Amino acid sequence: MVMRRVDLRSDTVTKPTEAMRAAMASAEVDDDVLNYDPTALRLETEMAKITGKEAALFVPSGTMGNLICVLVHCDIRGSEVILGNNCHIHIYENGGISTIGGVHPRTVKNNEDGTMDIEMIKAAIRDPCLEICYPVTRLICLENSHANSGGRCLSVEYTDRVGEVAKEYGLRLHIDGARIFNAAAALGVPVHRLVQAADSVSVCLSKGLGAPAGTVIVGSKSFIAKAKVLRKTLGGAMRQVGVLCAAGLVALQENVVKLEGDHKKAKLLAEGLNKIKGLKVDIASVETNIVYFDILEGSNSAPKLCKTLEEHGILLMPDSSSRIRVVIHHQISANDVQFTLSCIQVYILFNLSILNHLV
């Protein structure tokens, strides 16, 4: 029987804290579809203030949040959005911008740090003189921090530059900020400054912030008014949603300050993994709470390691046959990190001894 559980699959696996459960139980609620839920309004007001935007809207998920934002900006079917070829919207959101919104994705290669080359973004913008042939470019999307790049952060300077390009060509800029608070903590930059150039941002409450559910999207008052209609269309408008928003408020009050500690534990894990023979980690790429490591030898080695560790209560997520993703969150202790390193070390040494014996 497994007595200990260390869940490193994602920062979405956290359980609501006692403070969150208490806040949810006592939340003041009303009908949010009619715009009367006081706790939802408090959360939206607070998020708009933190991000420096005029207004905000609670939605059930990050996928819906990004979808709504793209559809508000690309309100004519056949519009085109420029986004990274390895970004979350393009890879992990069911192609919703196309299947539901009729929006055409035009991908630009993501660099290892999650950025897209500015000149490549410019080159991807369609020539309006040829709109009889081309879709019309209306939007650029960034992701910060960039999950598939290992949680790398986009700097203020880079984001501002993309914002300048958007303005130069009459486009809008959306930031998928599912982990924008992680990026802000890592860069030492306030969230509002980090997203200043953006016309809209989606902020997930249930990743690094540790709430059980929900995302808040922010933008201008007119943008949020349109977003509210789309939320209803997509089935995302809920009634006494303050029960969920209460947990989001606790997350903002109590968990933002824990992110820096999560990042330190991720670095500790990465450095420990890199010392284990047969494993490889790009230490420099570990900027926030996500760590990728490669197993250098063995067939289908990542799933095998994950299966063995699960038997000892450690849950990891294989990214490929030889690569594993680990995500730190506020419910992972430094002791959990050391326990995980010890178990991986034992596994690797055991398999190396078998291999040497066979040789």
PDB file of N, CA and C in Angstrom, residues 228-280:
ATOM      1  N   LYS A 228     -18.746  38.537 -22.777  1.00  0.00           N
ATOM      2  CA  LYS A 228     -19.834  38.032 -21.941  1.00  0.00           C
ATOM      3  C   LYS A 228     -20.912  37.375 -22.792  1.00  0.00           C
ATOM      4  N   VAL A 229     -21.187  37.936 -23.945  1.00  0.00           N
ATOM      5  CA  VAL A 229     -22.168  37.341 -24.869  1.00  0.00           C
ATOM      6  C   VAL A 229     -21.663  35.998 -25.376  1.00  0.00           C
ATOM      7  N   LEU A 230     -20.382  35.958 -25.752  1.00  0.00           N
ATOM      8  CA  LEU A 230     -19.805  34.707 -26.246  1.00  0.00           C
ATOM      9  C   LEU A 230     -19.755  33.636 -25.161  1.00  0.00           C
ATOM     10  N   ARG A 231     -19.486  34.046 -23.922  1.00  0.00           N
ATOM     11  CA  ARG A 231     -19.486  33.080 -22.813  1.00  0.00           C
ATOM     12  C   ARG A 231     -20.845  32.402 -22.706  1.00  0.00           C
ATOM     13  N   LYS A 232     -21.905  33.165 -22.866  1.00  0.00           N
ATOM     14  CA  LYS A 232     -23.263  32.601 -22.817  1.00  0.00           C
ATOM     15  C   LYS A 232     -23.489  31.673 -24.004  1.00  0.00           C
ATOM     16  N   THR A 233     -23.051  32.080 -25.171  1.00  0.00           N
ATOM     17  CA  THR A 233     -23.209  31.269 -26.379  1.00  0.00           C
ATOM     18  C   THR A 233     -22.524  29.915 -26.238  1.00  0.00           C
ATOM     19  N   LEU A 234     -21.356  29.920 -25.613  1.00  0.00           N
ATOM     20  CA  LEU A 234     -20.560  28.701 -25.470  1.00  0.00           C
ATOM     21  C   LEU A 234     -20.968  27.856 -24.262  1.00  0.00           C
ATOM     22  N   GLY A 235     -21.967  28.307 -23.534  1.00  0.00           N
ATOM     23  CA  GLY A 235     -22.431  27.531 -22.386  1.00  0.00           C
ATOM     24  C   GLY A 235     -21.608  27.742 -21.140  1.00  0.00           C
ATOM     25  N   GLY A 236     -20.854  28.823 -21.083  1.00  0.00           N
ATOM     26  CA  GLY A 236     -19.977  29.057 -19.942  1.00  0.00           C
ATOM     27  C   GLY A 236     -20.527  29.990 -18.896  1.00  0.00           C
ATOM     28  N   ALA A 237     -21.711  30.551 -19.127  1.00  0.00           N
ATOM     29  CA  ALA A 237     -22.330  31.420 -18.117  1.00  0.00           C
ATOM     30  C   ALA A 237     -22.988  30.545 -17.057  1.00  0.00           C
ATOM     31  N   MET A 238     -22.668  30.789 -15.789  1.00  0.00           N
ATOM     32  CA  MET A 238     -23.204  29.990 -14.695  1.00  0.00           C
ATOM     33  C   MET A 238     -23.906  30.898 -13.682  1.00  0.00           C
ATOM     34  N   ARG A 239     -24.694  30.310 -12.849  1.00  0.00           N
ATOM     35  CA  ARG A 239     -25.520  31.103 -11.917  1.00  0.00           C
ATOM     36  C   ARG A 239     -24.727  31.526 -10.677  1.00  0.00           C
ATOM     37  N   GLN A 240     -24.798  30.762  -9.596  1.00  0.00           N
ATOM     38  CA  GLN A 240     -24.135  31.156  -8.338  1.00  0.00           C
ATOM     39  C   GLN A 240     -22.647  30.781  -8.376  1.00  0.00           C
ATOM     40  N   VAL A 241     -21.955  31.390  -9.302  1.00  0.00           N
ATOM     41  CA  VAL A 241     -20.560  31.042  -9.571  1.00  0.00           C
ATOM     42  C   VAL A 241     -19.610  31.587  -8.505  1.00  0.00           C
ATOM     43  N   GLY A 242     -20.118  32.405  -7.619  1.00  0.00           N
ATOM     44  CA  GLY A 242     -19.296  32.937  -6.536  1.00  0.00           C
ATOM     45  C   GLY A 242     -18.679  31.864  -5.670  1.00  0.00           C
ATOM     46  N   VAL A 243     -19.294  30.679  -5.649  1.00  0.00           N
ATOM     47  CA  VAL A 243     -18.722  29.560  -4.899  1.00  0.00           C
ATOM     48  C   VAL A 243     -17.325  29.229  -5.425  1.00  0.00           C
ATOM     49  N   LEU A 244     -17.130  29.277  -6.747  1.00  0.00           N
ATOM     50  CA  LEU A 244     -15.815  29.045  -7.351  1.00  0.00           C
ATOM     51  C   LEU A 244     -14.928  30.289  -7.262  1.00  0.00           C
ATOM     52  N   CYS A 245     -15.528  31.440  -7.479  1.00  0.00           N
ATOM     53  CA  CYS A 245     -14.755  32.686  -7.463  1.00  0.00           C
ATOM     54  C   CYS A 245     -14.148  32.954  -6.083  1.00  0.00           C
ATOM     55  N   ALA A 246     -14.816  32.492  -5.043  1.00  0.00           N
ATOM     56  CA  ALA A 246     -14.291  32.681  -3.686  1.00  0.00           C
ATOM     57  C   ALA A 246     -12.936  32.007  -3.532  1.00  0.00           C
ATOM     58  N   ALA A 247     -12.806  30.818  -4.104  1.00  0.00           N
ATOM     59  CA  ALA A 247     -11.509  30.123  -4.057  1.00  0.00           C
ATOM     60  C   ALA A 247     -10.462  30.880  -4.860  1.00  0.00           C
ATOM     61  N   GLY A 248     -10.873  31.477  -5.973  1.00  0.00           N
ATOM     62  CA  GLY A 248      -9.952  32.271  -6.775  1.00  0.00           C
ATOM     63  C   GLY A 248      -9.428  33.479  -6.023  1.00  0.00           C
ATOM     64  N   LEU A 249     -10.287  34.108  -5.231  1.00  0.00           N
ATOM     65  CA  LEU A 249      -9.851  35.252  -4.423  1.00  0.00           C
ATOM     66  C   LEU A 249      -8.830  34.826  -3.377  1.00  0.00           C
ATOM     67  N   VAL A 250      -9.056  33.679  -2.746  1.00  0.00           N
ATOM     68  CA  VAL A 250      -8.093  33.164  -1.778  1.00  0.00           C
ATOM     69  C   VAL A 250      -6.762  32.860  -2.477  1.00  0.00           C
ATOM     70  N   ALA A 251      -6.842  32.307  -3.672  1.00  0.00           N
ATOM     71  CA  ALA A 251      -5.622  32.004  -4.427  1.00  0.00           C
ATOM     72  C   ALA A 251      -4.795  33.263  -4.668  1.00  0.00           C
ATOM     73  N   LEU A 252      -5.451  34.346  -5.039  1.00  0.00           N
ATOM     74  CA  LEU A 252      -4.745  35.603  -5.281  1.00  0.00           C
ATOM     75  C   LEU A 252      -4.144  36.159  -3.990  1.00  0.00           C
ATOM     76  N   GLN A 253      -4.861  35.988  -2.896  1.00  0.00           N
ATOM     77  CA  GLN A 253      -4.408  36.531  -1.613  1.00  0.00           C
ATOM     78  C   GLN A 253      -3.280  35.710  -0.997  1.00  0.00           C
ATOM     79  N   GLU A 254      -3.315  34.383  -1.162  1.00  0.00           N
ATOM     80  CA  GLU A 254      -2.414  33.519  -0.403  1.00  0.00           C
ATOM     81  C   GLU A 254      -1.358  32.786  -1.238  1.00  0.00           C
ATOM     82  N   ASN A 255      -1.640  32.521  -2.504  1.00  0.00           N
ATOM     83  CA  ASN A 255      -0.752  31.627  -3.258  1.00  0.00           C
ATOM     84  C   ASN A 255       0.205  32.316  -4.207  1.00  0.00           C
ATOM     85  N   VAL A 256      -0.059  33.551  -4.563  1.00  0.00           N
ATOM     86  CA  VAL A 256       0.866  34.263  -5.457  1.00  0.00           C
ATOM     87  C   VAL A 256       2.251  34.347  -4.822  1.00  0.00           C
ATOM     88  N   VAL A 257       2.276  34.579  -3.515  1.00  0.00           N
ATOM     89  CA  VAL A 257       3.558  34.742  -2.819  1.00  0.00           C
ATOM     90  C   VAL A 257       4.330  33.423  -2.730  1.00  0.00           C
ATOM     91  N   LYS A 258       3.669  32.305  -2.999  1.00  0.00           N
ATOM     92  CA  LYS A 258       4.326  30.996  -2.926  1.00  0.00           C
ATOM     93  C   LYS A 258       5.029  30.606  -4.227  1.00  0.00           C
ATOM     94  N   LEU A 259       4.774  31.353  -5.297  1.00  0.00           N
ATOM     95  CA  LEU A 259       5.297  30.966  -6.604  1.00  0.00           C
ATOM     96  C   LEU A 259       6.821  30.982  -6.658  1.00  0.00           C
ATOM     97  N   GLU A 260       7.426  31.960  -6.019  1.00  0.00           N
ATOM     98  CA  GLU A 260       8.884  32.037  -6.017  1.00  0.00           C
ATOM     99  C   GLU A 260       9.480  30.783  -5.380  1.00  0.00           C
ATOM    100  N   GLY A 261       8.842  30.293  -4.311  1.00  0.00           N
ATOM    101  CA  GLY A 261       9.288  29.064  -3.675  1.00  0.00           C
ATOM    102  C   GLY A 261       9.136  27.859  -4.583  1.00  0.00           C
ATOM    103  N   ASP A 262       8.039  27.828  -5.354  1.00  0.00           N
ATOM    104  CA  ASP A 262       7.850  26.749  -6.331  1.00  0.00           C
ATOM    105  C   ASP A 262       8.985  26.736  -7.341  1.00  0.00           C
ATOM    106  N   HIS A 263       9.382  27.910  -7.783  1.00  0.00           N
ATOM    107  CA  HIS A 263      10.449  28.013  -8.778  1.00  0.00           C
ATOM    108  C   HIS A 263      11.788  27.534  -8.208  1.00  0.00           C
ATOM    109  N   LYS A 264      12.046  27.851  -6.954  1.00  0.00           N
ATOM    110  CA  LYS A 264      13.290  27.401  -6.313  1.00  0.00           C
ATOM    111  C   LYS A 264      13.314  25.879  -6.202  1.00  0.00           C
ATOM    112  N   LYS A 265      12.166  25.287  -5.864  1.00  0.00           N
ATOM    113  CA  LYS A 265      12.095  23.824  -5.766  1.00  0.00           C
ATOM    114  C   LYS A 265      12.245  23.171  -7.139  1.00  0.00           C
ATOM    115  N   ALA A 266      11.727  23.822  -8.180  1.00  0.00           N
ATOM    116  CA  ALA A 266      11.901  23.296  -9.541  1.00  0.00           C
ATOM    117  C   ALA A 266      13.376  23.303  -9.917  1.00  0.00           C
ATOM    118  N   LYS A 267      14.082  24.370  -9.562  1.00  0.00           N
ATOM    119  CA  LYS A 267      15.519  24.462  -9.847  1.00  0.00           C
ATOM    120  C   LYS A 267      16.286  23.394  -9.064  1.00  0.00           C
ATOM    121  N   LEU A 268      15.884  23.194  -7.805  1.00  0.00           N
ATOM    122  CA  LEU A 268      16.511  22.167  -6.973  1.00  0.00           C
ATOM    123  C   LEU A 268      16.321  20.789  -7.589  1.00  0.00           C
ATOM    124  N   LEU A 269      15.111  20.518  -8.071  1.00  0.00           N
ATOM    125  CA  LEU A 269      14.825  19.242  -8.714  1.00  0.00           C
ATOM    126  C   LEU A 269      15.661  19.081  -9.987  1.00  0.00           C
ATOM    127  N   ALA A 270      15.710  20.126 -10.791  1.00  0.00           N
ATOM    128  CA  ALA A 270      16.453  20.069 -12.050  1.00  0.00           C
ATOM    129  C   ALA A 270      17.932  19.800 -11.809  1.00  0.00           C
ATOM    130  N   GLU A 271      18.492  20.490 -10.832  1.00  0.00           N
ATOM    131  CA  GLU A 271      19.912  20.298 -10.530  1.00  0.00           C
ATOM    132  C   GLU A 271      20.178  18.884 -10.019  1.00  0.00           C
ATOM    133  N   GLY A 272      19.241  18.363  -9.209  1.00  0.00           N
ATOM    134  CA  GLY A 272      19.386  17.004  -8.707  1.00  0.00           C
ATOM    135  C   GLY A 272      19.280  15.968  -9.806  1.00  0.00           C
ATOM    136  N   LEU A 273      18.346  16.152 -10.712  1.00  0.00           N
ATOM    137  CA  LEU A 273      18.179  15.224 -11.834  1.00  0.00           C
ATOM    138  C   LEU A 273      19.415  15.217 -12.720  1.00  0.00           C
ATOM    139  N   ASN A 274      19.984  16.390 -12.909  1.00  0.00           N
ATOM    140  CA  ASN A 274      21.137  16.503 -13.807  1.00  0.00           C
ATOM    141  C   ASN A 274      22.370  15.802 -13.246  1.00  0.00           C
ATOM    142  N   LYS A 275      22.372  15.534 -11.941  1.00  0.00           N
ATOM    143  CA  LYS A 275      23.502  14.841 -11.311  1.00  0.00           C
ATOM    144  C   LYS A 275      23.368  13.326 -11.405  1.00  0.00           C
ATOM    145  N   ILE A 276      22.200  12.853 -11.830  1.00  0.00           N
ATOM    146  CA  ILE A 276      21.971  11.416 -11.930  1.00  0.00           C
ATOM    147  C   ILE A 276      22.461  10.930 -13.293  1.00  0.00           C
ATOM    148  N   LYS A 277      23.363   9.963 -13.275  1.00  0.00           N
ATOM    149  CA  LYS A 277      23.923   9.437 -14.516  1.00  0.00           C
ATOM    150  C   LYS A 277      22.810   8.838 -15.373  1.00  0.00           C
ATOM    151  N   GLY A 278      22.785   9.202 -16.648  1.00  0.00           N
ATOM    152  CA  GLY A 278      21.774   8.689 -17.560  1.00  0.00           C
ATOM    153  C   GLY A 278      20.613   9.635 -17.779  1.00  0.00           C
ATOM    154  N   LEU A 279      20.610  10.762 -17.031  1.00  0.00           N
ATOM    155  CA  LEU A 279      19.563  11.769 -17.204  1.00  0.00           C
ATOM    156  C   LEU A 279      20.178  13.091 -17.664  1.00  0.00           C
ATOM    157  N   LYS A 280      19.379  13.895 -18.332  1.00  0.00           N
ATOM    158  CA  LYS A 280      19.865  15.190 -18.805  1.00  0.00           C
ATOM    159  C   LYS A 280      18.784  16.248 -18.658  1.00  0.00           C
TER     160      LYS A 280
END
